[in-house]
């Protein structure tokens, strides 16, 4: 352990925390199943009765919009005998009735046809009306916490012990108050499968020290990323572009209008933030790139990258998002390739942990965030402080 200490620099978490199943299992239990995690955009369920079946860290979750247009989420399991109620999207089955949301009004279990309303309340259980002491009002689907901010949907799978939702989003809400996030719509989505631990992706998003070597194109738009290793960047005010550039496109410009309420800085600068544990936001004056992470294992992360624009622009006949998408796709591919190299390298038998350079100091936050939640559950925790 001592050999991996570098005098004067903060240590990272141990490499084992990025590599081993047992740490991923702890993160699943104490982070992803307990914190508010982003699962998508409200526009994906626009109407009452719309629903999705999600695999959330191995739990099947039914997310829907009820008749009052409120988002609701439940564990996808019948309170009777535990049958999965709604089939997964790609499920192939011989069942005559596969179960699920019927007529956009009821959630019906395929096994004995127990039927719930869109608030998860049992409303019909065949041939049970005369059962003594059985009261349907007592039976509800197991709830999942749902909240939304800026058009993003968040779930909490342990709603009785959920942290305050406001604490998850308040920092970003203040920083991005003038951006019309809730009104934006998805123009394109690119989904990536990345052979790297989710924390490697967070740490990479959190620092611009790597931008000089990894992102020459990005640095032509934002020279500040390569100056002094990206230190002293003022993310609260926004990051300045080069002279004549105002947004993240190949040219650094765009004919799309700026979001109407931005301040003078925001019209010419770029903002970003990471909402732990799984939403990265990157905001330009006329588009937003939103990255939603789904950690699938210690060395596997799925990531949906949504490109969001104003409906005002998207409704134009000549709307074309490719200047943004092409730019980001290149930056993204560079990031995922370097993150994969980190994942490969940290498995070296001599690499017990890395260190952070001072300009990567935001990564001390993620070290703390993860350590606070799984450190005391880890048998090795006494060695990690
Ligand atoms: Fe990067």
mmCIF file of N, CA and C in Angstrom, residues 187-314:
data_model
loop_
_atom_site.group_PDB
_atom_site.id
_atom_site.type_symbol
_atom_site.label_atom_id
_atom_site.label_comp_id
_atom_site.label_asym_id
_atom_site.label_seq_id
_atom_site.Cartn_x
_atom_site.Cartn_y
_atom_site.Cartn_z
ATOM 1 N N UNK A 187 -33.714 15.475 -29.337
ATOM 2 C CA UNK A 187 -33.610 15.416 -30.801
ATOM 3 C C UNK A 187 -32.927 14.126 -31.223
ATOM 4 N N UNK A 188 -31.933 13.727 -30.487
ATOM 5 C CA UNK A 188 -31.200 12.488 -30.785
ATOM 6 C C UNK A 188 -30.746 11.858 -29.470
ATOM 7 N N UNK A 189 -30.607 10.551 -29.488
ATOM 8 C CA UNK A 189 -30.011 9.844 -28.350
ATOM 9 C C UNK A 189 -28.958 8.887 -28.909
ATOM 10 N N UNK A 190 -27.796 8.878 -28.315
ATOM 11 C CA UNK A 190 -26.813 7.840 -28.645
ATOM 12 C C UNK A 190 -26.570 7.042 -27.372
ATOM 13 N N UNK A 191 -26.703 5.726 -27.491
ATOM 14 C CA UNK A 191 -26.445 4.859 -26.337
ATOM 15 C C UNK A 191 -25.088 4.189 -26.507
ATOM 16 N N UNK A 192 -24.321 4.232 -25.458
ATOM 17 C CA UNK A 192 -22.976 3.662 -25.489
ATOM 18 C C UNK A 192 -22.880 2.537 -24.464
ATOM 19 N N UNK A 193 -22.064 1.546 -24.777
ATOM 20 C CA UNK A 193 -21.719 0.505 -23.812
ATOM 21 C C UNK A 193 -20.216 0.637 -23.588
ATOM 22 N N UNK A 194 -19.832 0.893 -22.366
ATOM 23 C CA UNK A 194 -18.441 1.277 -22.098
ATOM 24 C C UNK A 194 -17.817 0.271 -21.128
ATOM 25 N N UNK A 195 -16.652 -0.229 -21.484
ATOM 26 C CA UNK A 195 -15.970 -1.215 -20.637
ATOM 27 C C UNK A 195 -15.161 -0.496 -19.561
ATOM 28 N N UNK A 196 -15.866 0.197 -18.691
ATOM 29 C CA UNK A 196 -15.190 0.902 -17.598
ATOM 30 C C UNK A 196 -16.160 1.049 -16.434
ATOM 31 N N UNK A 197 -15.601 1.159 -15.257
ATOM 32 C CA UNK A 197 -16.380 1.358 -14.040
ATOM 33 C C UNK A 197 -17.061 2.724 -14.080
ATOM 34 N N UNK A 198 -18.254 2.803 -13.522
ATOM 35 C CA UNK A 198 -19.006 4.072 -13.558
ATOM 36 C C UNK A 198 -18.245 5.210 -12.871
ATOM 37 N N UNK A 199 -17.436 4.886 -11.867
ATOM 38 C CA UNK A 199 -16.691 5.948 -11.167
ATOM 39 C C UNK A 199 -15.576 6.510 -12.050
ATOM 40 N N UNK A 200 -15.027 5.666 -12.924
ATOM 41 C CA UNK A 200 -14.018 6.162 -13.866
ATOM 42 C C UNK A 200 -14.650 7.217 -14.781
ATOM 43 N N UNK A 201 -15.898 6.958 -15.200
ATOM 44 C CA UNK A 201 -16.596 7.926 -16.057
ATOM 45 C C UNK A 201 -16.892 9.217 -15.301
ATOM 46 N N UNK A 202 -17.323 9.085 -14.050
ATOM 47 C CA UNK A 202 -17.595 10.289 -13.237
ATOM 48 C C UNK A 202 -16.312 11.097 -13.049
ATOM 49 N N UNK A 203 -15.245 10.408 -12.726
ATOM 50 C CA UNK A 203 -13.981 11.117 -12.477
ATOM 51 C C UNK A 203 -13.473 11.795 -13.743
ATOM 52 N N UNK A 204 -13.685 11.129 -14.864
ATOM 53 C CA UNK A 204 -13.266 11.727 -16.131
ATOM 54 C C UNK A 204 -14.101 12.971 -16.438
ATOM 55 N N UNK A 205 -15.409 12.890 -16.133
ATOM 56 C CA UNK A 205 -16.289 14.043 -16.389
ATOM 57 C C UNK A 205 -15.925 15.208 -15.487
ATOM 58 N N UNK A 206 -15.389 14.897 -14.337
ATOM 59 C CA UNK A 206 -15.125 15.902 -13.302
ATOM 60 C C UNK A 206 -13.836 16.694 -13.508
ATOM 61 N N UNK A 207 -13.022 16.332 -14.464
ATOM 62 C CA UNK A 207 -11.754 17.066 -14.592
ATOM 63 C C UNK A 207 -11.426 17.349 -16.061
ATOM 64 N N UNK A 208 -10.740 18.456 -16.283
ATOM 65 C CA UNK A 208 -10.347 18.830 -17.639
ATOM 66 C C UNK A 208 -8.840 18.752 -17.838
ATOM 67 N N UNK A 209 -8.156 18.183 -16.869
ATOM 68 C CA UNK A 209 -6.716 17.962 -16.987
ATOM 69 C C UNK A 209 -6.416 17.099 -18.214
ATOM 70 N N UNK A 210 -7.371 16.170 -18.536
ATOM 71 C CA UNK A 210 -7.146 15.245 -19.653
ATOM 72 C C UNK A 210 -7.477 15.863 -21.015
ATOM 73 N N UNK A 211 -8.119 17.037 -21.013
ATOM 74 C CA UNK A 211 -8.672 17.549 -22.273
ATOM 75 C C UNK A 211 -7.579 17.856 -23.306
ATOM 76 N N UNK A 212 -6.452 18.365 -22.871
ATOM 77 C CA UNK A 212 -5.362 18.666 -23.805
ATOM 78 C C UNK A 212 -4.940 17.432 -24.593
ATOM 79 N N UNK A 213 -4.527 16.368 -23.914
ATOM 80 C CA UNK A 213 -4.106 15.163 -24.643
ATOM 81 C C UNK A 213 -5.246 14.418 -25.349
ATOM 82 N N UNK A 214 -6.435 14.370 -24.740
ATOM 83 C CA UNK A 214 -7.494 13.481 -25.245
ATOM 84 C C UNK A 214 -8.416 14.173 -26.252
ATOM 85 N N UNK A 215 -8.646 15.479 -26.079
ATOM 86 C CA UNK A 215 -9.662 16.179 -26.888
ATOM 87 C C UNK A 215 -9.086 17.390 -27.625
ATOM 88 N N UNK A 216 -8.236 17.160 -28.626
ATOM 89 C CA UNK A 216 -7.679 18.334 -29.346
ATOM 90 C C UNK A 216 -8.768 19.193 -29.992
ATOM 91 N N UNK A 217 -9.821 18.559 -30.512
ATOM 92 C CA UNK A 217 -10.896 19.320 -31.170
ATOM 93 C C UNK A 217 -11.659 20.181 -30.179
ATOM 94 N N UNK A 218 -11.976 19.600 -29.042
ATOM 95 C CA UNK A 218 -12.679 20.352 -27.985
ATOM 96 C C UNK A 218 -11.835 21.538 -27.521
ATOM 97 N N UNK A 219 -10.540 21.326 -27.433
ATOM 98 C CA UNK A 219 -9.663 22.401 -26.961
ATOM 99 C C UNK A 219 -9.543 23.541 -27.981
ATOM 100 N N UNK A 220 -9.815 23.239 -29.249
ATOM 101 C CA UNK A 220 -9.824 24.335 -30.229
ATOM 102 C C UNK A 220 -11.038 25.241 -29.985
ATOM 103 N N UNK A 221 -12.128 24.690 -29.481
ATOM 104 C CA UNK A 221 -13.321 25.496 -29.163
ATOM 105 C C UNK A 221 -13.161 26.156 -27.788
ATOM 106 N N UNK A 222 -12.562 25.417 -26.855
ATOM 107 C CA UNK A 222 -12.380 25.924 -25.486
ATOM 108 C C UNK A 222 -10.887 25.834 -25.121
ATOM 109 N N UNK A 223 -10.101 26.824 -25.533
ATOM 110 C CA UNK A 223 -8.658 26.764 -25.257
ATOM 111 C C UNK A 223 -8.348 26.689 -23.753
ATOM 112 N N UNK A 224 -9.262 27.191 -22.921
ATOM 113 C CA UNK A 224 -9.023 27.172 -21.470
ATOM 114 C C UNK A 224 -8.842 25.754 -20.941
ATOM 115 N N UNK A 225 -9.392 24.769 -21.655
ATOM 116 C CA UNK A 225 -9.272 23.384 -21.199
ATOM 117 C C UNK A 225 -7.834 22.889 -21.252
ATOM 118 N N UNK A 226 -7.028 23.501 -22.152
ATOM 119 C CA UNK A 226 -5.662 22.982 -22.220
ATOM 120 C C UNK A 226 -4.677 23.922 -21.521
ATOM 121 N N UNK A 227 -5.164 25.099 -21.124
ATOM 122 C CA UNK A 227 -4.274 26.029 -20.428
ATOM 123 C C UNK A 227 -4.151 25.616 -18.962
ATOM 124 N N UNK A 228 -2.956 25.494 -18.485
ATOM 125 C CA UNK A 228 -2.689 25.139 -17.087
ATOM 126 C C UNK A 228 -3.407 23.857 -16.675
ATOM 127 N N UNK A 229 -3.520 22.914 -17.626
ATOM 128 C CA UNK A 229 -4.147 21.623 -17.296
ATOM 129 C C UNK A 229 -5.605 21.755 -16.906
ATOM 130 N N UNK A 230 -6.249 22.806 -17.406
ATOM 131 C CA UNK A 230 -7.669 22.979 -17.085
ATOM 132 C C UNK A 230 -7.904 23.378 -15.637
ATOM 133 N N UNK A 231 -6.887 23.943 -14.991
ATOM 134 C CA UNK A 231 -7.103 24.385 -13.607
ATOM 135 C C UNK A 231 -7.750 25.769 -13.611
ATOM 136 N N UNK A 232 -8.275 26.150 -12.495
ATOM 137 C CA UNK A 232 -8.890 27.473 -12.314
ATOM 138 C C UNK A 232 -10.057 27.734 -13.268
ATOM 139 N N UNK A 233 -10.765 26.691 -13.665
ATOM 140 C CA UNK A 233 -11.942 26.909 -14.500
ATOM 141 C C UNK A 233 -13.116 27.308 -13.606
ATOM 142 N N UNK A 234 -13.809 28.361 -14.013
ATOM 143 C CA UNK A 234 -14.922 28.869 -13.211
ATOM 144 C C UNK A 234 -16.232 28.267 -13.738
ATOM 145 N N UNK A 235 -16.575 27.072 -13.238
ATOM 146 C CA UNK A 235 -17.775 26.390 -13.741
ATOM 147 C C UNK A 235 -19.049 27.088 -13.294
ATOM 148 N N UNK A 236 -18.980 27.860 -12.224
ATOM 149 C CA UNK A 236 -20.197 28.562 -11.780
ATOM 150 C C UNK A 236 -20.576 29.652 -12.773
ATOM 151 N N UNK A 237 -19.575 30.376 -13.235
ATOM 152 C CA UNK A 237 -19.837 31.437 -14.209
ATOM 153 C C UNK A 237 -19.957 30.847 -15.624
ATOM 154 N N UNK A 238 -19.310 29.721 -15.833
ATOM 155 C CA UNK A 238 -19.277 29.102 -17.157
ATOM 156 C C UNK A 238 -17.885 29.192 -17.741
ATOM 157 N N UNK A 239 -17.597 28.292 -18.666
ATOM 158 C CA UNK A 239 -16.269 28.205 -19.268
ATOM 159 C C UNK A 239 -16.266 28.994 -20.577
ATOM 160 N N UNK A 240 -15.292 29.893 -20.769
ATOM 161 C CA UNK A 240 -15.282 30.690 -21.997
ATOM 162 C C UNK A 240 -14.837 29.882 -23.209
ATOM 163 N N UNK A 241 -15.451 30.174 -24.358
ATOM 164 C CA UNK A 241 -15.000 29.591 -25.625
ATOM 165 C C UNK A 241 -13.895 30.472 -26.208
ATOM 166 N N UNK A 242 -13.305 30.013 -27.307
ATOM 167 C CA UNK A 242 -12.365 30.882 -28.010
ATOM 168 C C UNK A 242 -13.141 32.050 -28.610
ATOM 169 N N UNK A 243 -12.419 33.098 -28.972
ATOM 170 C CA UNK A 243 -13.027 34.264 -29.611
ATOM 171 C C UNK A 243 -13.870 33.818 -30.812
ATOM 172 N N UNK A 244 -15.096 34.249 -30.864
ATOM 173 C CA UNK A 244 -15.950 33.930 -32.015
ATOM 174 C C UNK A 244 -16.741 32.638 -31.871
ATOM 175 N N UNK A 245 -16.462 31.852 -30.849
ATOM 176 C CA UNK A 245 -17.219 30.613 -30.637
ATOM 177 C C UNK A 245 -18.156 30.804 -29.445
ATOM 178 N N UNK A 246 -19.349 30.211 -29.529
ATOM 179 C CA UNK A 246 -20.303 30.353 -28.418
ATOM 180 C C UNK A 246 -20.929 29.033 -28.012
ATOM 181 N N UNK A 247 -20.623 27.955 -28.718
ATOM 182 C CA UNK A 247 -21.298 26.699 -28.368
ATOM 183 C C UNK A 247 -20.444 25.502 -28.768
ATOM 184 N N UNK A 248 -20.872 24.311 -28.338
ATOM 185 C CA UNK A 248 -20.145 23.079 -28.608
ATOM 186 C C UNK A 248 -20.629 22.454 -29.923
ATOM 187 N N UNK A 249 -20.105 22.990 -31.033
ATOM 188 C CA UNK A 249 -20.319 22.375 -32.343
ATOM 189 C C UNK A 249 -18.963 22.335 -33.033
ATOM 190 N N UNK A 250 -18.895 21.691 -34.166
ATOM 191 C CA UNK A 250 -17.624 21.609 -34.881
ATOM 192 C C UNK A 250 -17.065 22.998 -35.179
ATOM 193 N N UNK A 251 -17.950 23.930 -35.557
ATOM 194 C CA UNK A 251 -17.494 25.277 -35.892
ATOM 195 C C UNK A 251 -17.406 26.184 -34.672
ATOM 196 N N UNK A 252 -18.023 25.773 -33.585
ATOM 197 C CA UNK A 252 -18.106 26.647 -32.409
ATOM 198 C C UNK A 252 -19.261 27.628 -32.491
ATOM 199 N N UNK A 253 -20.013 27.587 -33.590
ATOM 200 C CA UNK A 253 -21.155 28.482 -33.737
ATOM 201 C C UNK A 253 -22.399 27.688 -34.136
ATOM 202 N N UNK A 254 -23.533 28.397 -34.122
ATOM 203 C CA UNK A 254 -24.791 27.776 -34.510
ATOM 204 C C UNK A 254 -25.764 28.882 -34.881
ATOM 205 N N UNK A 255 -26.626 28.589 -35.857
ATOM 206 C CA UNK A 255 -27.655 29.582 -36.212
ATOM 207 C C UNK A 255 -28.884 29.439 -35.318
ATOM 208 N N UNK A 256 -28.918 28.397 -34.459
ATOM 209 C CA UNK A 256 -30.053 28.279 -33.539
ATOM 210 C C UNK A 256 -30.033 29.436 -32.548
ATOM 211 N N UNK A 257 -31.238 29.844 -32.132
ATOM 212 C CA UNK A 257 -31.314 30.949 -31.187
ATOM 213 C C UNK A 257 -30.832 30.473 -29.804
ATOM 214 N N UNK A 258 -30.390 31.426 -29.014
ATOM 215 C CA UNK A 258 -30.004 31.106 -27.638
ATOM 216 C C UNK A 258 -31.263 30.941 -26.799
ATOM 217 N N UNK A 259 -31.157 30.147 -25.724
ATOM 218 C CA UNK A 259 -32.273 30.040 -24.790
ATOM 219 C C UNK A 259 -32.625 31.452 -24.317
ATOM 220 N N UNK A 260 -33.915 31.788 -24.266
ATOM 221 C CA UNK A 260 -34.318 33.195 -24.114
ATOM 222 C C UNK A 260 -33.875 33.895 -22.825
ATOM 223 N N UNK A 261 -33.748 33.182 -21.712
ATOM 224 C CA UNK A 261 -33.534 33.882 -20.436
ATOM 225 C C UNK A 261 -32.097 33.851 -19.921
ATOM 226 N N UNK A 262 -31.163 33.428 -20.743
ATOM 227 C CA UNK A 262 -29.773 33.318 -20.270
ATOM 228 C C UNK A 262 -29.184 34.694 -19.970
ATOM 229 N N UNK A 263 -28.244 34.731 -19.031
ATOM 230 C CA UNK A 263 -27.564 36.005 -18.764
ATOM 231 C C UNK A 263 -26.397 36.184 -19.752
ATOM 232 N N UNK A 264 -25.718 37.296 -19.630
ATOM 233 C CA UNK A 264 -24.674 37.626 -20.621
ATOM 234 C C UNK A 264 -23.575 36.572 -20.671
ATOM 235 N N UNK A 265 -23.166 36.087 -19.516
ATOM 236 C CA UNK A 265 -22.140 35.040 -19.492
ATOM 237 C C UNK A 265 -22.623 33.771 -20.186
ATOM 238 N N UNK A 266 -23.861 33.399 -19.862
ATOM 239 C CA UNK A 266 -24.377 32.119 -20.370
ATOM 240 C C UNK A 266 -24.563 32.137 -21.892
ATOM 241 N N UNK A 267 -24.654 33.321 -22.466
ATOM 242 C CA UNK A 267 -24.782 33.420 -23.924
ATOM 243 C C UNK A 267 -23.486 33.072 -24.643
ATOM 244 N N UNK A 268 -22.387 33.141 -23.915
ATOM 245 C CA UNK A 268 -21.090 32.898 -24.571
ATOM 246 C C UNK A 268 -20.239 31.860 -23.844
ATOM 247 N N UNK A 269 -20.747 31.327 -22.739
ATOM 248 C CA UNK A 269 -19.967 30.366 -21.956
ATOM 249 C C UNK A 269 -20.679 29.018 -21.858
ATOM 250 N N UNK A 270 -19.956 28.030 -21.376
ATOM 251 C CA UNK A 270 -20.471 26.667 -21.268
ATOM 252 C C UNK A 270 -20.521 26.254 -19.796
ATOM 253 N N UNK A 271 -21.618 25.601 -19.426
ATOM 254 C CA UNK A 271 -21.755 25.148 -18.042
ATOM 255 C C UNK A 271 -21.887 23.625 -17.966
ATOM 256 N N UNK A 272 -21.603 23.088 -16.812
ATOM 257 C CA UNK A 272 -21.750 21.650 -16.648
ATOM 258 C C UNK A 272 -21.856 21.291 -15.180
ATOM 259 N N UNK A 273 -22.413 20.122 -14.915
ATOM 260 C CA UNK A 273 -22.473 19.649 -13.534
ATOM 261 C C UNK A 273 -22.714 18.139 -13.549
ATOM 262 N N UNK A 274 -22.402 17.520 -12.436
ATOM 263 C CA UNK A 274 -22.627 16.092 -12.253
ATOM 264 C C UNK A 274 -23.574 15.942 -11.077
ATOM 265 N N UNK A 275 -24.758 15.394 -11.330
ATOM 266 C CA UNK A 275 -25.699 15.126 -10.241
ATOM 267 C C UNK A 275 -25.493 13.678 -9.822
ATOM 268 N N UNK A 276 -24.864 13.501 -8.680
ATOM 269 C CA UNK A 276 -24.582 12.140 -8.226
ATOM 270 C C UNK A 276 -25.877 11.394 -7.986
ATOM 271 N N UNK A 277 -25.910 10.102 -8.313
ATOM 272 C CA UNK A 277 -24.761 9.370 -8.827
ATOM 273 C C UNK A 277 -24.717 9.191 -10.343
ATOM 274 N N UNK A 278 -25.755 9.618 -11.109
ATOM 275 C CA UNK A 278 -25.730 9.105 -12.487
ATOM 276 C C UNK A 278 -26.201 10.052 -13.581
ATOM 277 N N UNK A 279 -26.221 11.349 -13.335
ATOM 278 C CA UNK A 279 -26.625 12.270 -14.406
ATOM 279 C C UNK A 279 -25.558 13.348 -14.587
ATOM 280 N N UNK A 280 -25.026 13.433 -15.793
ATOM 281 C CA UNK A 280 -24.089 14.505 -16.137
ATOM 282 C C UNK A 280 -24.826 15.468 -17.061
ATOM 283 N N UNK A 281 -24.663 16.751 -16.832
ATOM 284 C CA UNK A 281 -25.275 17.749 -17.706
ATOM 285 C C UNK A 281 -24.217 18.677 -18.266
ATOM 286 N N UNK A 282 -24.370 18.985 -19.534
ATOM 287 C CA UNK A 282 -23.441 19.877 -20.200
ATOM 288 C C UNK A 282 -24.286 20.865 -21.001
ATOM 289 N N UNK A 283 -24.181 22.155 -20.660
ATOM 290 C CA UNK A 283 -25.141 23.120 -21.180
ATOM 291 C C UNK A 283 -24.475 24.201 -22.024
ATOM 292 N N UNK A 284 -24.920 24.287 -23.261
ATOM 293 C CA UNK A 284 -24.497 25.365 -24.147
ATOM 294 C C UNK A 284 -25.640 26.381 -24.237
ATOM 295 N N UNK A 285 -25.445 27.436 -25.011
ATOM 296 C CA UNK A 285 -26.455 28.493 -25.067
ATOM 297 C C UNK A 285 -27.713 28.059 -25.807
ATOM 298 N N UNK A 286 -27.623 26.973 -26.650
ATOM 299 C CA UNK A 286 -28.781 26.574 -27.447
ATOM 300 C C UNK A 286 -29.013 25.071 -27.474
ATOM 301 N N UNK A 287 -28.256 24.312 -26.696
ATOM 302 C CA UNK A 287 -28.539 22.877 -26.577
ATOM 303 C C UNK A 287 -27.974 22.369 -25.251
ATOM 304 N N UNK A 288 -28.446 21.195 -24.886
ATOM 305 C CA UNK A 288 -27.936 20.536 -23.676
ATOM 306 C C UNK A 288 -27.616 19.094 -24.029
ATOM 307 N N UNK A 289 -26.461 18.633 -23.582
ATOM 308 C CA UNK A 289 -26.143 17.206 -23.679
ATOM 309 C C UNK A 289 -26.339 16.610 -22.283
ATOM 310 N N UNK A 290 -27.178 15.590 -22.197
ATOM 311 C CA UNK A 290 -27.474 14.946 -20.910
ATOM 312 C C UNK A 290 -27.026 13.502 -20.976
ATOM 313 N N UNK A 291 -26.205 13.121 -20.023
ATOM 314 C CA UNK A 291 -25.648 11.775 -19.987
ATOM 315 C C UNK A 291 -26.246 11.032 -18.787
ATOM 316 N N UNK A 292 -26.970 9.951 -19.064
ATOM 317 C CA UNK A 292 -27.553 9.148 -17.981
ATOM 318 C C UNK A 292 -26.800 7.814 -17.928
ATOM 319 N N UNK A 293 -26.156 7.572 -16.794
ATOM 320 C CA UNK A 293 -25.351 6.354 -16.628
ATOM 321 C C UNK A 293 -26.181 5.228 -16.027
ATOM 322 N N UNK A 294 -25.901 4.019 -16.495
ATOM 323 C CA UNK A 294 -26.469 2.824 -15.874
ATOM 324 C C UNK A 294 -25.299 1.885 -15.606
ATOM 325 N N UNK A 295 -24.872 1.812 -14.372
ATOM 326 C CA UNK A 295 -23.753 0.925 -14.037
ATOM 327 C C UNK A 295 -24.253 -0.516 -14.112
ATOM 328 N N UNK A 296 -23.574 -1.343 -14.871
ATOM 329 C CA UNK A 296 -24.041 -2.721 -15.054
ATOM 330 C C UNK A 296 -23.132 -3.753 -14.385
ATOM 331 N N UNK A 297 -21.985 -3.324 -13.969
ATOM 332 C CA UNK A 297 -21.045 -4.233 -13.331
ATOM 333 C C UNK A 297 -19.786 -3.451 -13.039
ATOM 334 N N UNK A 298 -18.817 -4.060 -12.372
ATOM 335 C CA UNK A 298 -17.608 -3.301 -12.029
ATOM 336 C C UNK A 298 -16.893 -2.736 -13.245
ATOM 337 N N UNK A 299 -17.008 -3.434 -14.394
ATOM 338 C CA UNK A 299 -16.281 -2.951 -15.572
ATOM 339 C C UNK A 299 -17.200 -2.740 -16.767
ATOM 340 N N UNK A 300 -18.466 -2.451 -16.494
ATOM 341 C CA UNK A 300 -19.416 -2.251 -17.598
ATOM 342 C C UNK A 300 -20.405 -1.148 -17.231
ATOM 343 N N UNK A 301 -20.481 -0.139 -18.082
ATOM 344 C CA UNK A 301 -21.418 0.959 -17.857
ATOM 345 C C UNK A 301 -22.141 1.258 -19.161
ATOM 346 N N UNK A 302 -23.458 1.299 -19.088
ATOM 347 C CA UNK A 302 -24.244 1.763 -20.231
ATOM 348 C C UNK A 302 -24.514 3.239 -20.032
ATOM 349 N N UNK A 303 -24.579 3.953 -21.117
ATOM 350 C CA UNK A 303 -24.767 5.394 -20.995
ATOM 351 C C UNK A 303 -25.642 5.874 -22.153
ATOM 352 N N UNK A 304 -26.728 6.569 -21.791
ATOM 353 C CA UNK A 304 -27.572 7.192 -22.812
ATOM 354 C C UNK A 304 -27.219 8.662 -22.864
ATOM 355 N N UNK A 305 -26.831 9.115 -24.047
ATOM 356 C CA UNK A 305 -26.512 10.529 -24.228
ATOM 357 C C UNK A 305 -27.644 11.158 -25.036
ATOM 358 N N UNK A 306 -28.434 12.022 -24.355
ATOM 359 C CA UNK A 306 -29.551 12.712 -25.016
ATOM 360 C C UNK A 306 -29.107 14.107 -25.439
ATOM 361 N N UNK A 307 -29.476 14.479 -26.643
ATOM 362 C CA UNK A 307 -29.206 15.838 -27.123
ATOM 363 C C UNK A 307 -30.521 16.607 -27.128
ATOM 364 N N UNK A 308 -30.581 17.619 -26.292
ATOM 365 C CA UNK A 308 -31.839 18.335 -26.047
ATOM 366 C C UNK A 308 -31.805 19.719 -26.683
ATOM 367 N N UNK A 309 -32.939 20.068 -27.302
ATOM 368 C CA UNK A 309 -33.056 21.361 -27.976
ATOM 369 C C UNK A 309 -34.428 21.956 -27.677
ATOM 370 N N UNK A 310 -34.560 23.242 -28.026
ATOM 371 C CA UNK A 310 -35.857 23.893 -27.884
ATOM 372 C C UNK A 310 -36.816 23.386 -28.965
ATOM 373 N N UNK A 311 -38.082 23.125 -28.591
ATOM 374 C CA UNK A 311 -39.089 22.803 -29.611
ATOM 375 C C UNK A 311 -39.155 23.892 -30.684
ATOM 376 N N UNK A 312 -38.944 25.155 -30.276
ATOM 377 C CA UNK A 312 -38.937 26.279 -31.228
ATOM 378 C C UNK A 312 -38.010 26.000 -32.412
ATOM 379 N N UNK A 313 -36.841 25.401 -32.128
ATOM 380 C CA UNK A 313 -35.895 25.078 -33.200
ATOM 381 C C UNK A 313 -36.240 23.746 -33.866
ATOM 382 N N UNK A 314 -36.657 22.783 -33.056
ATOM 383 C CA UNK A 314 -36.907 21.443 -33.608
ATOM 384 C C UNK A 314 -38.081 21.435 -34.589
#
